[in-house]
Short mmCIF file of C-alpha atoms and ligand atoms in Angstrom, two decimals:
data_model
loop_
_atom_site.label_atom_id
_atom_site.label_comp_id
_atom_site.label_asym_id
_atom_site.label_seq_id
_atom_site.Cartn_x
_atom_site.Cartn_y
_atom_site.Cartn_z
CA MET A 247 9.96 20.94 20.73
CA ALA A 248 6.34 21.86 21.46
CA LEU A 249 7.55 24.64 23.75
CA THR A 250 9.92 25.96 21.08
CA TYR A 251 7.11 26.05 18.52
CA ALA A 252 4.78 27.75 21.01
CA VAL A 253 7.32 30.48 21.71
CA LEU A 254 8.07 30.84 17.99
CA CYS A 255 4.36 31.17 17.25
CA MET A 256 3.93 33.86 19.95
CA VAL A 257 6.96 35.78 18.73
CA SER A 258 5.62 35.71 15.13
CA VAL A 259 2.20 37.03 16.14
CA PHE A 260 3.88 39.73 18.24
CA VAL A 261 6.24 40.82 15.47
CA ALA A 262 3.42 40.82 12.88
CA GLY A 263 1.20 42.90 15.18
CA ALA A 264 3.91 45.39 16.08
CA THR A 265 4.92 45.80 12.43
CA ALA A 266 1.33 46.37 11.29
CA THR A 267 0.66 48.92 14.05
CA GLN A 268 3.90 50.73 13.32
CA LEU A 269 3.17 50.87 9.60
CA MET A 270 -0.29 52.26 10.26
CA LYS A 271 1.11 54.92 12.63
CA TRP A 272 3.66 55.96 10.09
CA GLN A 273 1.00 56.30 7.39
CA LEU A 274 -1.23 58.39 9.68
CA PHE A 275 1.65 60.69 10.61
CA ARG A 276 2.52 61.23 6.99
CA HIS A 277 -1.07 61.99 6.16
CA ARG A 278 -1.34 64.50 9.06
CA ASP A 279 1.90 66.25 8.08
CA ARG A 280 0.61 66.62 4.52
CA GLU A 281 -2.62 68.08 5.86
CA ILE A 282 -0.78 70.64 8.05
CA HIS A 283 1.52 71.64 5.22
CA GLY A 284 -1.48 72.01 2.89
CA VAL A 285 -3.15 74.52 5.23
CA TYR A 286 0.17 76.35 5.71
CA ALA A 287 0.65 76.66 1.94
CA LEU A 288 -2.90 77.90 1.48
CA ILE A 289 -2.54 80.66 4.05
CA ALA A 290 0.98 81.58 2.89
CA GLY A 291 -0.34 81.85 -0.69
CA THR A 292 -2.51 84.82 0.31
CA TYR A 293 0.54 86.97 1.08
CA ASN A 294 2.52 88.45 -1.80
CA GLY A 295 5.10 90.41 0.21
CA GLY A 296 3.06 93.64 0.19
CA THR A 297 0.04 94.19 2.39
CA THR A 298 -0.90 91.49 4.96
CA THR A 299 -4.68 92.09 4.86
CA ASP A 300 -5.50 88.97 2.82
CA LEU A 301 -3.30 86.82 4.96
CA VAL A 302 -4.87 88.08 8.19
CA SER A 303 -8.43 87.57 6.91
CA THR A 304 -7.69 84.00 5.75
CA LEU A 305 -6.05 83.32 9.08
CA ASP A 306 -9.12 84.66 10.90
CA ALA A 307 -11.41 82.50 8.79
CA TYR A 308 -9.44 79.38 9.79
CA VAL A 309 -9.42 80.42 13.44
CA GLN A 310 -13.19 80.93 13.33
CA GLU A 311 -13.72 77.44 12.00
CA THR A 312 -11.48 75.78 14.54
CA LEU A 313 -13.19 74.18 17.52
CA GLY A 314 -11.19 74.42 20.73
CA HIS A 315 -7.54 74.21 19.89
CA SER A 316 -7.49 71.27 17.51
CA TRP A 317 -5.63 73.50 15.03
CA LEU A 318 -3.15 76.26 15.95
CA PHE A 319 -2.29 79.33 13.88
CA ILE A 320 0.17 82.14 14.57
CA ALA A 321 1.32 84.85 12.19
CA VAL A 322 3.95 87.45 13.17
CA GLY A 323 4.45 90.49 11.00
CA PRO A 324 7.69 91.98 9.65
CA GLY A 325 8.06 94.28 12.62
CA GLY A 326 7.54 91.49 15.19
CA SER A 327 3.88 92.34 15.74
CA VAL A 328 1.40 89.48 16.07
CA LEU A 329 -0.88 89.65 13.02
CA GLY A 330 -3.34 86.98 14.17
CA GLY A 331 -3.95 83.41 15.24
CA ASN A 332 -5.47 81.55 18.15
CA VAL A 333 -2.43 81.12 20.34
CA HIS A 334 -0.40 83.98 21.66
CA ALA A 335 2.77 82.32 22.68
CA LEU A 336 6.19 83.26 21.56
CA ALA A 337 6.08 82.16 17.98
CA LEU A 338 9.77 82.98 17.60
CA GLU A 339 10.72 80.29 20.08
CA ILE A 340 9.27 77.70 17.76
CA PRO A 341 12.02 76.27 15.55
CA GLN A 342 11.83 76.53 11.79
CA GLY A 343 10.26 73.61 9.95
CA TRP A 344 8.64 70.64 11.69
CA SER A 345 8.49 70.31 15.45
CA SER A 346 6.41 68.67 18.15
CA VAL A 347 5.72 70.64 21.33
CA ASP A 348 3.73 70.22 24.51
CA GLY A 349 0.57 72.35 24.88
CA GLY A 350 1.95 73.80 28.17
CA ARG A 351 4.71 75.63 26.33
CA LEU A 352 2.10 77.37 24.20
CA GLY A 353 -0.08 78.38 27.15
CA LEU A 354 -2.55 75.57 26.44
CA ASN A 355 -3.35 72.30 28.23
CA SER A 356 -0.12 70.64 29.13
CA GLY A 357 -0.12 66.94 28.34
CA THR A 358 -1.56 67.51 24.87
CA ARG A 359 1.05 67.47 22.18
CA TYR A 360 1.01 69.47 18.97
CA ARG A 361 2.65 68.96 15.64
CA LEU A 362 3.76 72.32 14.20
CA TYR A 363 5.08 73.62 10.92
CA SER A 364 6.78 76.98 11.03
CA GLY A 365 8.10 79.00 8.10
CA ILE A 366 8.82 82.54 6.93
CA VAL A 367 6.71 83.79 4.04
CA HIS A 368 8.43 86.18 1.58
CA GLY A 369 11.17 86.73 4.17
CA LYS A 370 8.83 88.87 6.23
CA VAL A 371 5.90 87.08 7.84
CA ARG A 372 6.47 84.26 10.18
CA LEU A 373 3.65 81.71 9.88
CA VAL A 374 3.08 78.71 12.17
CA VAL A 375 0.38 76.10 11.54
CA GLY A 376 -0.12 73.23 14.00
CA MET A 377 -2.43 70.36 14.78
CA LYS A 378 -3.27 68.41 17.91
CA PHE A 379 -1.46 65.08 18.11
CA ARG A 380 -4.25 62.68 17.35
CA GLN A 381 -2.65 59.45 18.37
CA LEU A 382 -3.58 56.54 16.13
CA GLY A 383 -7.15 57.32 15.42
CA TYR A 384 -10.02 54.86 15.51
CA MET A 385 -8.68 52.44 12.86
CA GLY A 386 -5.27 52.35 14.45
CA ARG A 387 -6.72 51.54 17.86
CA LEU A 388 -8.86 48.80 16.31
CA VAL A 389 -5.85 47.21 14.68
CA GLN A 390 -3.85 47.47 17.87
CA THR A 391 -6.61 45.92 19.99
CA SER A 392 -7.13 43.09 17.50
CA PHE A 393 -3.49 42.27 17.60
CA GLU A 394 -3.43 42.38 21.37
CA TRP A 395 -6.29 39.89 21.48
CA ALA A 396 -4.70 37.78 18.74
CA PHE A 397 -1.58 37.66 20.86
CA VAL A 398 -3.50 36.51 23.94
CA VAL A 399 -5.29 33.82 21.89
CA ALA A 400 -2.00 32.73 20.31
CA VAL A 401 -0.41 32.39 23.74
CA LEU A 402 -3.33 30.30 25.01
CA LEU A 403 -3.41 28.15 21.89
CA ALA A 404 0.34 27.69 21.98
CA ILE A 405 0.27 26.60 25.61
CA VAL A 406 -2.73 24.26 25.30
CA GLY A 407 -1.91 22.94 21.80
CA GLY A 408 1.79 22.66 22.58
CA SER A 409 1.26 20.64 25.71
CA LEU A 410 -1.30 18.40 23.95
CA ILE A 411 1.15 17.69 21.13
CA ALA A 412 3.99 17.18 23.59
CA HIS A 413 1.87 14.77 25.59
CA ARG A 414 0.89 12.72 22.54
CA MET A 415 4.47 12.62 21.21
CA GLN A 416 5.71 11.56 24.62
CA ARG A 417 3.19 8.71 24.71
CA ARG A 418 4.30 7.46 21.31
CA PHE A 419 7.99 7.70 22.16
CA ASP A 420 7.28 5.88 25.40
CA ALA A 421 5.75 3.05 23.36
CA VAL A 422 8.95 2.85 21.27
CA ARG A 423 11.11 2.85 24.37
CA GLU A 424 9.00 0.21 26.05
CA THR A 425 9.29 -2.03 22.97
CA MET A 426 13.07 -1.66 22.84
CA ASP A 427 13.17 -2.43 26.54
CA ARG A 428 11.20 -5.64 26.00
CA VAL A 429 13.47 -6.64 23.11
CA SER A 430 16.58 -6.03 25.18
CA ARG A 431 15.09 -8.30 27.84
CA GLY A 432 14.97 -11.08 25.24
CA GLU A 433 11.41 -10.74 24.02
CA LEU A 434 12.27 -10.79 20.33
CA GLY A 435 8.63 -10.85 19.22
CA ALA A 436 7.89 -7.37 20.64
CA ARG A 437 7.00 -4.74 18.02
CA VAL A 438 6.31 -0.99 18.22
CA PRO A 439 2.52 -0.46 17.98
CA LEU A 440 1.60 1.43 14.80
CA SER A 441 -0.91 4.29 14.91
CA GLY A 442 -1.78 4.35 11.19
CA ARG A 443 -0.81 8.02 10.94
CA ASN A 444 1.47 9.13 8.14
CA ASP A 445 4.25 10.90 10.03
CA ASP A 446 7.89 10.65 11.01
CA ILE A 447 7.31 8.69 14.20
CA GLU A 448 5.23 6.18 12.25
CA ARG A 449 7.99 5.75 9.65
CA LEU A 450 10.59 5.42 12.39
CA SER A 451 8.41 2.78 14.09
CA GLU A 452 8.03 0.88 10.80
CA ASP A 453 11.79 0.95 10.25
CA LEU A 454 12.38 -0.25 13.81
CA ASN A 455 9.85 -3.03 13.33
CA SER A 456 11.42 -4.26 10.12
CA ALA A 457 14.87 -4.12 11.75
CA LEU A 458 13.42 -6.20 14.62
CA ASP A 459 11.91 -8.63 12.07
CA ARG A 460 15.33 -9.13 10.52
CA LEU A 461 16.95 -9.50 13.94
CA ALA A 462 14.39 -12.12 14.98
CA ASP A 463 14.86 -13.91 11.65
CA SER A 464 18.62 -14.07 11.95
CA VAL A 465 18.49 -15.16 15.59
CA GLU A 466 16.01 -17.87 14.61
CA SER A 467 18.08 -19.04 11.64
CA MET A 468 21.19 -19.07 13.84
CA GLN A 469 19.41 -21.30 16.31
CA GLN A 470 18.15 -23.43 13.42
CA VAL A 471 21.66 -23.73 11.99
CA SER A 472 23.16 -24.80 15.31
CA ALA A 473 20.46 -27.43 15.71
CA ASP A 474 20.96 -28.58 12.11
CA ILE A 475 24.74 -28.83 12.49
CA ALA A 476 24.41 -30.82 15.70
CA HIS A 477 21.84 -33.08 14.11
CA ASP A 478 23.73 -33.58 10.89
CA LEU A 479 27.05 -34.36 12.51
CA LYS A 480 25.51 -36.95 14.81
CA THR A 481 25.29 -39.60 12.06
CA PRO A 482 28.88 -39.42 10.76
CA LEU A 483 30.19 -39.19 14.33
CA SER A 484 28.30 -42.27 15.44
CA ARG A 485 29.43 -44.07 12.30
CA LEU A 486 32.98 -43.07 13.20
CA LYS A 487 32.52 -44.36 16.72
CA MET A 488 31.23 -47.68 15.43
CA THR A 489 34.19 -48.01 13.05
CA VAL A 490 36.61 -47.32 15.89
CA ALA A 491 34.82 -49.88 18.09
CA GLU A 492 35.10 -52.46 15.29
CA ALA A 493 38.78 -51.67 14.89
CA LEU A 494 39.38 -52.14 18.62
CA GLU A 495 37.58 -55.49 18.54
CA LYS A 496 39.61 -56.66 15.56
CA GLN A 497 42.81 -55.54 17.20
CA GLU A 498 42.08 -57.71 20.23
CA SER A 499 41.89 -60.69 17.91
CA ALA A 500 45.18 -59.47 16.33
CA LEU A 501 43.48 -58.87 12.96
CA SER A 502 44.41 -56.07 10.52
CA VAL A 503 42.55 -52.83 11.15
CA ALA A 504 43.66 -51.03 7.97
CA ASP A 505 40.13 -51.04 6.42
CA GLU A 506 38.59 -49.51 9.54
CA LEU A 507 41.27 -46.84 9.74
CA GLN A 508 40.69 -46.00 6.10
CA SER A 509 36.95 -45.62 6.46
CA ALA A 510 37.49 -43.62 9.67
CA ALA A 511 39.76 -41.27 7.70
CA ALA A 512 37.12 -40.95 4.96
CA GLU A 513 34.47 -40.14 7.54
CA VAL A 514 36.67 -37.48 9.09
CA ASP A 515 37.30 -36.02 5.61
CA GLN A 516 33.58 -35.79 5.03
CA ILE A 517 33.06 -34.05 8.37
CA ASN A 518 35.85 -31.66 7.43
CA ARG A 519 34.23 -30.90 4.09
CA THR A 520 30.96 -30.14 5.85
CA PHE A 521 32.69 -27.67 8.15
CA ASP A 522 34.56 -26.09 5.26
CA ALA A 523 31.32 -25.60 3.37
CA LEU A 524 29.62 -24.14 6.46
CA LEU A 525 32.48 -21.74 7.07
CA ARG A 526 32.47 -20.74 3.42
CA ILE A 527 28.76 -19.95 3.49
CA ALA A 528 29.21 -17.95 6.70
CA GLN A 529 32.08 -16.05 5.10
CA ILE A 530 30.02 -15.29 1.98
CA GLU A 531 27.09 -14.14 4.11
CA ALA A 532 29.39 -11.76 5.98
CA GLY A 533 29.74 -9.92 2.64
CA ALA A 534 33.45 -9.02 2.85
CA ARG A 535 34.12 -10.30 -0.68
CA LYS A 536 31.83 -7.66 -2.12
CA ALA A 537 34.71 -5.19 -1.90
CA SER A 538 36.71 -7.08 -4.53
CA PHE A 539 33.92 -7.42 -7.13
CA LYS A 540 35.10 -7.19 -10.75
CA PRO A 541 33.31 -7.43 -14.09
CA VAL A 542 32.77 -11.10 -14.95
CA ASP A 543 31.61 -12.43 -18.34
CA LEU A 544 28.98 -15.08 -17.64
CA SER A 545 29.03 -16.30 -21.26
CA ASP A 546 32.70 -17.20 -20.89
CA MET A 547 31.96 -18.85 -17.58
CA LEU A 548 29.17 -21.04 -18.97
CA GLU A 549 31.43 -22.09 -21.86
CA LEU A 550 34.07 -23.13 -19.36
CA LEU A 551 31.51 -25.05 -17.29
CA ASP A 552 30.34 -26.76 -20.49
CA GLU A 553 33.89 -28.00 -21.06
CA ILE A 554 34.26 -29.19 -17.48
CA TYR A 555 30.92 -30.96 -17.06
CA ARG A 556 30.15 -32.31 -20.56
CA GLU A 557 32.24 -35.43 -19.88
CA VAL A 558 30.89 -35.89 -16.36
CA ALA A 559 27.32 -35.67 -17.63
CA SER A 560 27.88 -38.09 -20.49
CA ASP A 561 29.55 -40.53 -18.05
CA ALA A 562 26.27 -40.40 -16.10
CA GLY A 563 24.35 -41.02 -19.34
CA GLN A 564 23.09 -37.42 -19.47
CA ARG A 565 23.29 -34.55 -21.96
CA LEU A 566 24.52 -31.06 -21.13
CA LEU A 567 23.46 -28.26 -23.49
CA VAL A 568 24.64 -24.66 -23.15
CA ALA A 569 22.91 -21.71 -24.87
CA LEU A 570 24.55 -18.29 -24.85
CA PRO A 571 23.19 -14.92 -25.98
CA PRO A 572 24.25 -14.46 -29.62
CA GLU A 573 25.09 -10.80 -29.02
CA GLY A 574 27.42 -11.71 -26.09
CA GLY A 575 27.94 -9.18 -23.33
CA ALA A 576 26.51 -11.10 -20.38
CA GLY A 577 28.78 -9.19 -18.03
CA VAL A 578 28.01 -8.65 -14.35
CA LEU A 579 29.95 -7.24 -11.43
CA GLY A 580 30.90 -10.05 -9.11
CA ASP A 581 33.33 -12.55 -7.63
CA ARG A 582 34.43 -14.91 -10.38
CA GLU A 583 35.35 -17.80 -8.10
CA LEU A 584 32.07 -17.69 -6.16
CA LEU A 585 29.96 -17.39 -9.32
CA MET A 586 31.80 -20.37 -10.78
CA GLN A 587 31.12 -22.34 -7.61
CA MET A 588 27.43 -21.35 -7.69
CA PHE A 589 26.81 -22.53 -11.26
CA SER A 590 28.92 -25.67 -10.64
CA ASN A 591 26.69 -26.53 -7.69
CA LEU A 592 23.57 -26.15 -9.83
CA ILE A 593 24.94 -28.30 -12.68
CA GLU A 594 26.27 -30.90 -10.21
CA ASN A 595 22.84 -31.07 -8.57
CA SER A 596 21.20 -31.83 -11.89
CA ILE A 597 23.82 -34.47 -12.68
CA ARG A 598 23.55 -36.01 -9.22
CA HIS A 599 19.79 -35.90 -8.69
CA CYS A 600 18.59 -36.73 -12.25
CA PRO A 601 18.57 -40.26 -13.70
CA ALA A 602 20.48 -41.37 -16.79
CA GLY A 603 18.93 -40.12 -20.02
CA SER A 604 18.13 -36.66 -18.63
CA THR A 605 19.00 -33.45 -20.41
CA ILE A 606 20.51 -30.48 -18.58
CA ARG A 607 20.26 -27.06 -20.19
CA CYS A 608 22.28 -24.00 -19.16
CA SER A 609 21.33 -20.70 -20.71
CA ALA A 610 22.21 -17.04 -20.34
CA THR A 611 19.70 -14.48 -21.61
CA LEU A 612 19.80 -10.69 -21.68
CA TYR A 613 16.64 -8.75 -20.81
CA ASN A 614 17.02 -4.99 -20.96
CA ASP A 615 19.63 -4.36 -18.29
CA SER A 616 19.47 -7.73 -16.56
CA VAL A 617 21.13 -11.08 -17.15
CA TRP A 618 19.15 -14.27 -16.52
CA VAL A 619 21.10 -17.50 -16.09
CA ALA A 620 18.98 -20.67 -15.92
CA VAL A 621 19.94 -24.28 -15.20
CA THR A 622 17.06 -26.55 -16.23
CA ASP A 623 16.78 -30.34 -16.14
CA ASN A 624 14.03 -32.84 -16.85
CA GLY A 625 14.70 -35.02 -13.81
CA PRO A 626 12.45 -35.70 -10.81
CA GLY A 627 12.41 -32.03 -9.74
CA ILE A 628 11.64 -30.67 -6.27
CA PRO A 629 8.02 -30.44 -5.05
CA GLU A 630 6.93 -26.78 -4.90
CA SER A 631 6.28 -27.02 -1.15
CA GLU A 632 10.00 -27.78 -0.64
CA HIS A 633 11.40 -24.98 -2.80
CA GLU A 634 12.04 -22.71 0.20
CA ARG A 635 13.30 -25.43 2.46
CA VAL A 636 15.94 -26.90 0.12
CA LEU A 637 17.78 -23.57 0.42
CA ARG A 638 18.29 -24.18 4.14
CA ARG A 639 21.53 -25.67 5.35
CA PHE A 640 21.60 -29.51 5.41
CA TYR A 641 18.12 -29.80 3.97
CA ARG A 642 17.82 -32.70 1.53
CA LEU A 643 14.77 -34.42 0.11
CA ASP A 644 14.18 -37.82 1.70
CA LYS A 645 15.10 -39.64 -1.48
CA SER A 646 18.49 -37.90 -1.58
CA ARG A 647 19.52 -38.85 1.96
CA THR A 648 21.65 -41.68 0.63
CA SER A 649 23.19 -39.71 -2.22
CA GLY A 650 26.23 -38.69 -0.17
CA GLY A 651 25.80 -34.90 -0.45
CA THR A 652 25.94 -32.61 2.53
CA GLY A 653 22.79 -30.62 1.72
CA LEU A 654 24.81 -27.39 1.69
CA GLY A 655 25.04 -26.93 -2.09
CA LEU A 656 21.89 -24.85 -2.53
CA SER A 657 22.56 -22.88 0.69
CA LEU A 658 25.80 -21.75 -0.88
CA VAL A 659 23.99 -20.91 -4.14
CA LYS A 660 21.56 -18.77 -2.16
CA ALA A 661 24.39 -17.04 -0.24
CA VAL A 662 26.29 -16.24 -3.47
CA ALA A 663 23.12 -14.96 -5.18
CA ASP A 664 22.35 -12.72 -2.18
CA LEU A 665 25.91 -11.41 -2.14
CA HIS A 666 25.46 -10.35 -5.79
CA ASP A 667 22.00 -8.87 -5.12
CA ALA A 668 20.73 -11.42 -7.62
CA GLU A 669 17.30 -13.01 -7.41
CA LEU A 670 17.23 -16.81 -7.05
CA ARG A 671 14.14 -18.58 -8.43
CA LEU A 672 13.29 -22.26 -8.19
CA GLU A 673 10.51 -23.40 -10.51
CA SER A 674 9.02 -26.77 -11.37
CA VAL A 675 8.94 -27.42 -15.11
CA TYR A 676 7.15 -30.82 -15.14
CA PRO A 677 9.19 -32.81 -15.39
CA GLY A 678 12.21 -31.28 -13.81
CA LEU A 679 13.58 -28.26 -12.06
CA MET A 680 14.52 -24.85 -13.37
CA VAL A 681 16.80 -22.70 -11.23
CA THR A 682 17.15 -19.09 -12.44
CA VAL A 683 19.60 -16.50 -11.16
CA ILE A 684 18.66 -12.96 -12.19
CA PHE A 685 21.38 -10.30 -12.06
CA GLY A 686 19.75 -6.90 -12.01
CA ARG A 687 22.54 -4.82 -13.47
CA ARG A 688 24.56 -5.69 -16.53
CA THR A 689 28.09 -4.32 -16.92
CA PRO A 690 30.43 -4.34 -19.87
CA ALA A 691 32.11 -7.78 -19.83
CA ALA A 692 35.66 -8.08 -18.55
CA ALA A 693 38.34 -7.60 -21.15
N1 ATP B 6 18.22 -30.65 -9.93
C1 ATP B 6 17.62 -31.26 -8.90
N2 ATP B 6 16.67 -32.21 -9.12
C2 ATP B 6 16.06 -32.80 -8.09
N3 ATP B 6 16.31 -32.54 -6.79
C3 ATP B 6 17.24 -31.66 -6.52
C4 ATP B 6 17.93 -30.94 -7.54
N4 ATP B 6 18.79 -30.08 -6.95
C5 ATP B 6 18.64 -30.23 -5.63
N5 ATP B 6 17.71 -31.17 -5.35
C6 ATP B 6 17.25 -31.59 -4.01
O1 ATP B 6 17.57 -30.52 -3.10
C7 ATP B 6 18.37 -31.03 -2.05
C8 ATP B 6 19.33 -29.96 -1.60
O2 ATP B 6 20.31 -29.70 -2.59
P1 ATP B 6 21.76 -29.32 -2.17
O3 ATP B 6 22.55 -29.02 -3.39
O4 ATP B 6 21.64 -28.24 -1.16
O5 ATP B 6 22.31 -30.59 -1.42
P2 ATP B 6 22.92 -31.91 -2.03
O6 ATP B 6 23.02 -31.78 -3.49
O7 ATP B 6 22.13 -33.01 -1.49
O8 ATP B 6 24.34 -31.93 -1.35
P3 ATP B 6 25.63 -31.05 -1.73
O9 ATP B 6 25.86 -30.21 -0.51
O10 ATP B 6 26.74 -32.00 -1.93
O11 ATP B 6 25.29 -30.23 -2.92
C9 ATP B 6 19.05 -32.21 -2.63
O12 ATP B 6 19.38 -33.13 -1.59
C10 ATP B 6 17.98 -32.79 -3.53
O13 ATP B 6 17.06 -33.58 -2.78
MG1 MG B 7 24.04 -30.18 -4.34
#
């Protein structure tokens, strides 16, 4: 790249120089031709077709004033006789109009070129006026020399600057490559060093680093999940083993083992439910369901949930209150079944983890273009330090260990919220917990 730019830079300086020199030459030539023609017209003006005396004396005056042969004059009379001038070559050989000839052909120094204008005055006198080819003149040479030097400097700068830039770029790309190499060898903590400059390589490095952050995060959470699954299944499996051992013992004494078989079946069901929930979360996180998103009216959904859970709550000695936006229109684009599951999980949590006498409020509110759905209770709440952790798979507060849940409910809530690009907020409301799901973009509700 540096080389390309260097060559481009040199070519531009060269083209600019050549164009400027050419333009200047052209201007000088035009000026000189005008000068020659001016003198020609002046001399020709002294001849009126009659006597040639005036013409000859003017011609002589010009010849007198000319130093060396910087100007040439020839006049040939009607009869072919030379009337005057400072060069006695064959004027008739010189073509009509403008021409450029070598001095040698005119009996002068060869190697010096002349610009000539030849014409016939009043159809009788042939008049030739010429001027030595002054190349570019002082200004022209100055311009040409400056451009030649500019070109040399540009070449040097392009070579030195280009290789410096190339070297620095190479070093920075090497750092990126080295980092990727370390990552591919399993060193997930490696990051591309940032230079603090504001350029493309810096932005690329930042993007790479945040991609690596996400990669490290997901590898870590995968490891965490495997450990959690193993840990969480240990208890039901050992309970199952104990039940089976009891059943075997009873069978030896020829007692009925129906109870043990029943509780073994229940244990297996619970393990199954755990796996189902895990698979469901994994499936939601994979994001495939996003393709089938449709407009969903959250007001309708909360009304339905009110119907479903009002009884359950009152059985638990609790109150469920639902508040909907009076103007309606709490529509979002989403997966109806998953959204239903998400809000069910939140309401079930409040019912399960709050004591009798608690109140559970569900509300949908419209703010500009967003829809906020909040499930609030006045139960024991979750300490602020645990707000992040309860979203992890299997994580339950110590006091809920005996409540029979799997600890996957909020993980699924989080996965569904993420799938809908919705923000999930847990806040303590003293007493109690408020969980808010904020959908950024409202849509017209489904018909
Ligand atoms: N409304 C709430 N009030 C108090 N604590 C809560 C509330 N909701 C959740 N928690 C705490 O957060 C933990 C995690 O909740 P989560 O829904 O993930 O699991 P769970 O309810 O225990 O089991 P399940 O998978 O059956 O829902 C719960 O065990 C409980 O300790
Ligand atoms: Mg739950």
